[in-house]
């Protein structure tokens, strides 16, 4: 098993880090290897402050996700930025003064050391970026940073704002604005960046596709649904980032979702909540690798 993951790690890092060649080390290749993960917990509507942190799936002491799972790495650049309006930090959700980004998915085995993880972030986003750490908000368990981490391609049936029928070279995008802490319920929505009529993001951009499988499940309690933010009666998933130009038709986008998540999945659409502009669905999306300095819950230890 160790030799197999040496090869995989080398291939992954050669793809994402320019100039990476030759053999590299690996994380612990034991069958029980696990790493700690966080998720996006909140995102200010119409702005870029994003709260990332632990949820009820996180195990900060032993790890919670097998190392063969392909997940993005949470990267952070601490830049001394001022506290944005509307963000109220506390010990468990502090302000980093930085910018956060996500790499493309990599298996935890590719993160064979903290230096390798930091190097992946720097190679992707530039000097100053490194893997985010549990205590970067000065407390623990969560922190705020600037970053629109979960912007996605989403379809719209009654406008020419899709990658395959745009007349402007831009296509419509949504973002995840809320995740119910402790429940796998997420709210994807338009925001002030969204243009449902002419598109808002160049189709040469790489973004995940928002995928939905509607199975008619009942709406959960405690969610304030309305016409503009309804219940989609299904489960969502996010593909790895793809250029909008690769989505040459709705059928192509739907097939990408089905290939990634299984039969019944298709690209999510603007009106899937019954009205438009946003909808809730089930799904544990936006999960990623994050480091912790004082526990052996990283893929490499």
Coordinates of C-alpha atoms in Angstrom, one line a residue:
X1 CA 0.0 0.0 0.0
X2 CA 2.8 2.4 0.9
X3 CA 4.4 2.2 -2.6
X4 CA 1.0 2.7 -4.3
X5 CA 0.4 5.9 -2.4
X6 CA 3.9 7.2 -3.0
X7 CA 3.2 7.0 -6.7
X8 CA -0.3 8.7 -6.3
X9 CA 1.2 11.4 -4.1
X10 CA 4.0 12.1 -6.6
X11 CA 1.5 12.3 -9.4
X12 CA -0.9 14.6 -7.5
X13 CA 1.8 17.0 -6.4
X14 CA 3.3 17.1 -9.9
X15 CA 0.0 18.2 -11.2
X16 CA -0.6 21.0 -8.8
X17 CA 2.9 22.2 -8.0
X18 CA 4.8 23.5 -11.0
X19 CA 8.2 21.8 -11.4
X20 CA 7.5 18.9 -8.9
X21 CA 9.3 15.8 -10.1
X22 CA 10.6 12.6 -8.8
X23 CA 9.7 10.6 -5.7
X24 CA 8.1 12.3 -2.7
X25 CA 7.3 11.1 0.7
X26 CA 3.8 10.1 1.8
X27 CA 1.6 10.5 4.8
X28 CA 1.1 7.6 7.1
X29 CA -0.2 4.9 4.8
X30 CA -1.8 2.7 7.4
X31 CA -5.3 1.6 6.7
X32 CA -6.6 3.7 9.6
X33 CA -5.0 6.9 8.5
X34 CA -7.4 9.8 9.0
X35 CA -7.1 13.6 8.9
X36 CA -9.1 16.4 10.4
X37 CA -11.6 18.3 8.2
X38 CA -13.5 21.5 8.6
X39 CA -16.4 23.0 6.5
X40 CA -17.8 26.4 5.5
X41 CA -20.2 27.3 8.2
X42 CA -21.3 30.8 7.2
X43 CA -20.8 33.4 4.4
X44 CA -22.0 36.9 4.6
X45 CA -24.5 37.6 1.9
X46 CA -23.2 40.1 -0.6
X47 CA -19.7 40.1 0.9
X48 CA -16.6 37.9 1.0
X49 CA -16.2 37.3 4.8
X50 CA -16.5 33.5 5.3
X51 CA -16.6 31.5 8.5
X52 CA -14.8 28.1 8.3
X53 CA -14.7 25.7 11.2
X54 CA -15.4 22.4 12.9
X55 CA -18.9 20.8 12.8
X56 CA -20.3 17.6 14.2
X57 CA -18.3 15.6 11.7
X58 CA -14.9 17.0 12.8
X59 CA -12.6 15.0 15.1
X60 CA -9.8 17.3 16.1
X61 CA -8.0 14.6 18.2
X62 CA -7.9 11.5 15.9
X63 CA -9.0 12.8 12.5
X64 CA -12.4 12.2 10.9
X65 CA -11.8 11.5 7.2
X66 CA -9.8 8.6 5.6
X67 CA -6.6 9.8 3.9
X68 CA -7.7 8.3 0.6
X69 CA -10.5 10.9 0.4
X70 CA -9.9 13.6 -2.2
X71 CA -10.6 17.0 -0.6
X72 CA -9.4 20.5 -1.1
X73 CA -6.8 22.0 1.2
X74 CA -7.8 25.2 3.1
X75 CA -5.1 27.8 2.4
X76 CA -4.7 31.1 4.3
X77 CA -2.7 34.2 3.8
X78 CA -2.5 36.3 7.0
X79 CA -2.4 39.9 5.7
X80 CA -3.4 42.1 8.7
X81 CA -6.6 43.1 7.0
X82 CA -9.1 45.2 9.1
X83 CA -12.2 43.5 10.6
X84 CA -15.0 43.7 8.1
X85 CA -18.3 45.3 9.1
X86 CA -20.8 42.8 10.4
X87 CA -18.3 40.2 11.6
X88 CA -18.4 39.7 15.4
X89 CA -15.4 37.5 16.3
X90 CA -15.2 35.4 19.5
X91 CA -12.8 32.8 20.8
X92 CA -14.4 30.0 18.7
X93 CA -14.7 32.1 15.5
X94 CA -11.9 34.7 15.5
X95 CA -10.8 37.1 12.8
X96 CA -7.6 36.0 11.0
X97 CA -7.0 39.3 9.2
X98 CA -6.4 37.1 6.1
X99 CA -7.6 35.7 2.8
X100 CA -8.7 32.0 2.4
X101 CA -8.7 29.9 -0.7
X102 CA -9.3 26.2 -1.6
X103 CA -7.0 24.1 -3.7
X104 CA -8.4 21.5 -6.1
X105 CA -9.1 18.2 -4.3
X106 CA -6.1 16.0 -3.3
X107 CA -6.0 12.8 -1.2
X108 CA -4.8 13.2 2.3
X109 CA -1.9 10.9 1.5
X110 CA -0.5 13.6 -0.8
X111 CA -0.1 15.8 2.3
X112 CA 2.9 13.9 3.6
X113 CA 4.1 16.8 5.7
X114 CA 3.1 20.2 6.8
X115 CA 5.7 21.6 4.5
X116 CA 4.2 19.8 1.5
X117 CA 0.8 21.1 2.4
X118 CA 2.1 24.7 2.8
X119 CA 4.0 24.3 -0.5
X120 CA 0.9 23.3 -2.3
X121 CA -0.9 26.4 -1.1
X122 CA 2.0 28.7 -2.1
X123 CA 2.3 27.1 -5.5
X124 CA -1.4 27.5 -6.2
X125 CA -2.0 31.0 -4.8
X126 CA 1.4 32.7 -4.3
X127 CA 3.9 33.4 -1.6
X128 CA 2.4 34.0 1.8
X129 CA -0.3 31.3 1.5
X130 CA 0.0 28.2 3.6
X131 CA -2.3 25.5 5.0
X132 CA -4.8 27.0 7.4
X133 CA -4.6 25.9 11.0
X134 CA -7.1 25.2 13.8
X135 CA -5.9 28.2 15.9
X136 CA -5.5 30.9 13.2
X137 CA -8.3 32.9 14.7
X138 CA -6.3 33.1 17.9
X139 CA -8.8 30.8 19.7
X140 CA -9.9 27.5 18.1
X141 CA -12.5 25.5 16.3
X142 CA -13.3 28.2 13.7
X143 CA -12.3 31.5 12.2
X144 CA -13.3 34.2 9.7
X145 CA -11.3 35.3 6.6
X146 CA -12.0 37.0 3.3
X147 CA -12.8 34.5 0.6
X148 CA -15.7 33.4 -1.6
X149 CA -14.8 29.7 -1.2
X150 CA -17.9 28.0 -2.6
X151 CA -19.0 30.0 -5.7
X152 CA -20.5 27.5 -8.2
X153 CA -21.9 27.3 -11.7
X154 CA -25.7 26.9 -11.6
X155 CA -28.2 26.6 -14.5
X156 CA -31.1 28.9 -15.3
X157 CA -33.8 27.7 -17.7
X158 CA -35.4 31.0 -18.8
X159 CA -32.3 33.2 -19.4
X160 CA -29.3 33.0 -21.6
X161 CA -26.8 33.1 -18.7
X162 CA -25.5 29.5 -18.8
X163 CA -22.0 28.6 -20.1
X164 CA -23.5 26.9 -23.1
X165 CA -25.8 29.7 -24.3
X166 CA -24.3 32.9 -23.0
X167 CA -24.2 35.9 -25.3
X168 CA -21.8 37.9 -23.2
X169 CA -19.0 35.4 -22.4
X170 CA -20.1 35.3 -18.8
X171 CA -22.3 32.7 -17.0
X172 CA -24.4 32.9 -13.8
X173 CA -22.9 31.8 -10.5
X174 CA -24.3 31.2 -7.0
X175 CA -22.6 30.8 -3.7
X176 CA -23.2 28.9 -0.4
X177 CA -24.5 31.4 2.1
X178 CA -25.4 29.3 5.1
X179 CA -24.8 25.8 6.5
X180 CA -26.8 24.6 9.5
X181 CA -24.3 23.8 12.2
X182 CA -24.7 20.2 13.3
X183 CA -27.0 19.3 10.3
X184 CA -26.1 18.6 6.7
X185 CA -28.3 21.3 5.4
X186 CA -26.9 24.0 3.1
X187 CA -28.3 27.1 1.5
X188 CA -27.1 28.0 -2.0
X189 CA -28.2 31.3 -3.4
X190 CA -27.6 34.2 -5.7
X191 CA -25.9 37.2 -4.1
X192 CA -24.9 40.7 -5.2
X193 CA -22.3 39.2 -7.6
X194 CA -24.9 37.2 -9.4
X195 CA -26.3 38.3 -12.7
X196 CA -29.1 35.9 -13.8
X197 CA -29.7 37.8 -17.0
X198 CA -26.2 38.4 -18.6
X199 CA -24.0 36.2 -16.4
X200 CA -21.4 37.4 -14.0
X201 CA -18.3 35.2 -14.3
X202 CA -16.2 34.6 -17.4
X203 CA -16.7 31.1 -18.8
X204 CA -12.9 30.6 -18.8
X205 CA -13.0 30.6 -15.0
X206 CA -12.8 27.3 -13.1
X207 CA -15.6 26.7 -10.6
X208 CA -17.4 23.7 -9.2
X209 CA -20.8 22.7 -10.7
X210 CA -23.7 22.7 -8.2
X211 CA -25.3 19.3 -8.6
X212 CA -28.7 18.2 -7.2
X213 CA -30.6 14.9 -6.8
X214 CA -34.2 15.6 -6.1
X215 CA -35.7 12.6 -4.3
X216 CA -38.8 14.3 -2.8
X217 CA -37.5 14.2 0.8
X218 CA -39.6 16.2 3.3
X219 CA -38.4 19.7 4.4
X220 CA -36.6 19.7 7.7
X221 CA -37.9 21.7 10.7
X222 CA -36.5 25.0 11.7
X223 CA -35.6 26.4 8.2
X224 CA -37.3 29.6 7.2
X225 CA -38.2 28.7 3.6
X226 CA -39.9 31.2 1.4
X227 CA -40.6 31.8 -2.4
X228 CA -37.1 33.2 -2.9
X229 CA -35.3 30.6 -0.9
X230 CA -37.3 27.4 -0.9
X231 CA -36.7 23.7 -0.2
X232 CA -35.2 21.8 -3.1
X233 CA -36.3 18.4 -1.8
X234 CA -33.0 16.7 -2.4
X235 CA -29.3 16.4 -1.9
X236 CA -26.5 18.5 -3.4
X237 CA -22.8 17.8 -4.2
X238 CA -20.0 19.9 -5.8
X239 CA -17.8 18.7 -8.6
X240 CA -14.2 19.6 -8.7
X241 CA -13.7 23.0 -10.5
X242 CA -14.2 23.0 -14.3
X243 CA -14.0 25.8 -16.8
X244 CA -17.3 27.0 -17.9
X245 CA -16.2 26.4 -21.5
X246 CA -16.3 22.7 -20.7
X247 CA -20.0 22.8 -20.0
X248 CA -21.0 22.8 -23.7
X249 CA -24.6 21.9 -23.0
X250 CA -27.0 21.2 -20.2
X251 CA -26.8 17.5 -21.0
X252 CA -23.0 17.7 -20.6
X253 CA -23.3 19.4 -17.2
X254 CA -25.9 16.9 -16.1
X255 CA -23.7 14.0 -17.2
X256 CA -20.8 15.5 -15.2
X257 CA -22.9 15.5 -12.0
X258 CA -24.2 11.9 -12.6
X259 CA -20.7 10.6 -13.3
X260 CA -19.4 12.2 -10.1
X261 CA -22.2 11.4 -7.7
X262 CA -24.4 8.8 -9.3
X263 CA -27.7 8.3 -11.2
X264 CA -30.3 11.0 -10.6
X265 CA -27.8 13.8 -10.0
X266 CA -28.0 16.7 -12.5
X267 CA -26.9 20.4 -12.5
X268 CA -28.9 22.5 -10.1
X269 CA -31.2 25.1 -11.5
X270 CA -32.3 28.6 -10.4
X271 CA -35.9 27.5 -9.8
X272 CA -35.3 24.2 -8.0
X273 CA -36.7 25.6 -4.8
X274 CA -40.0 26.3 -6.3
X275 CA -39.5 30.0 -6.7
X276 CA -36.1 31.3 -7.6
X277 CA -32.8 33.0 -6.5
X278 CA -31.9 30.4 -3.9
X279 CA -32.8 27.1 -2.2
X280 CA -31.9 24.8 0.6
X281 CA -30.9 21.2 0.2
X282 CA -29.3 18.4 2.2
X283 CA -25.6 17.8 1.7
X284 CA -22.2 17.9 3.5
X285 CA -20.5 20.1 0.9
X286 CA -17.5 22.4 1.4
X287 CA -15.4 19.9 3.5
X288 CA -11.7 20.3 3.3
X289 CA -8.4 19.4 4.9
X290 CA -7.2 21.8 7.7
X291 CA -4.1 21.5 10.0
X292 CA -3.9 21.3 13.8
X293 CA -0.6 22.0 15.6
X294 CA -1.3 20.4 19.0
X295 CA -3.0 17.1 18.1
X296 CA -2.0 14.1 15.9
X297 CA -5.0 14.6 13.6
X298 CA -3.2 15.6 10.4
X299 CA -2.7 13.2 7.5
X300 CA 1.0 13.2 8.1
X301 CA 0.9 12.4 11.8

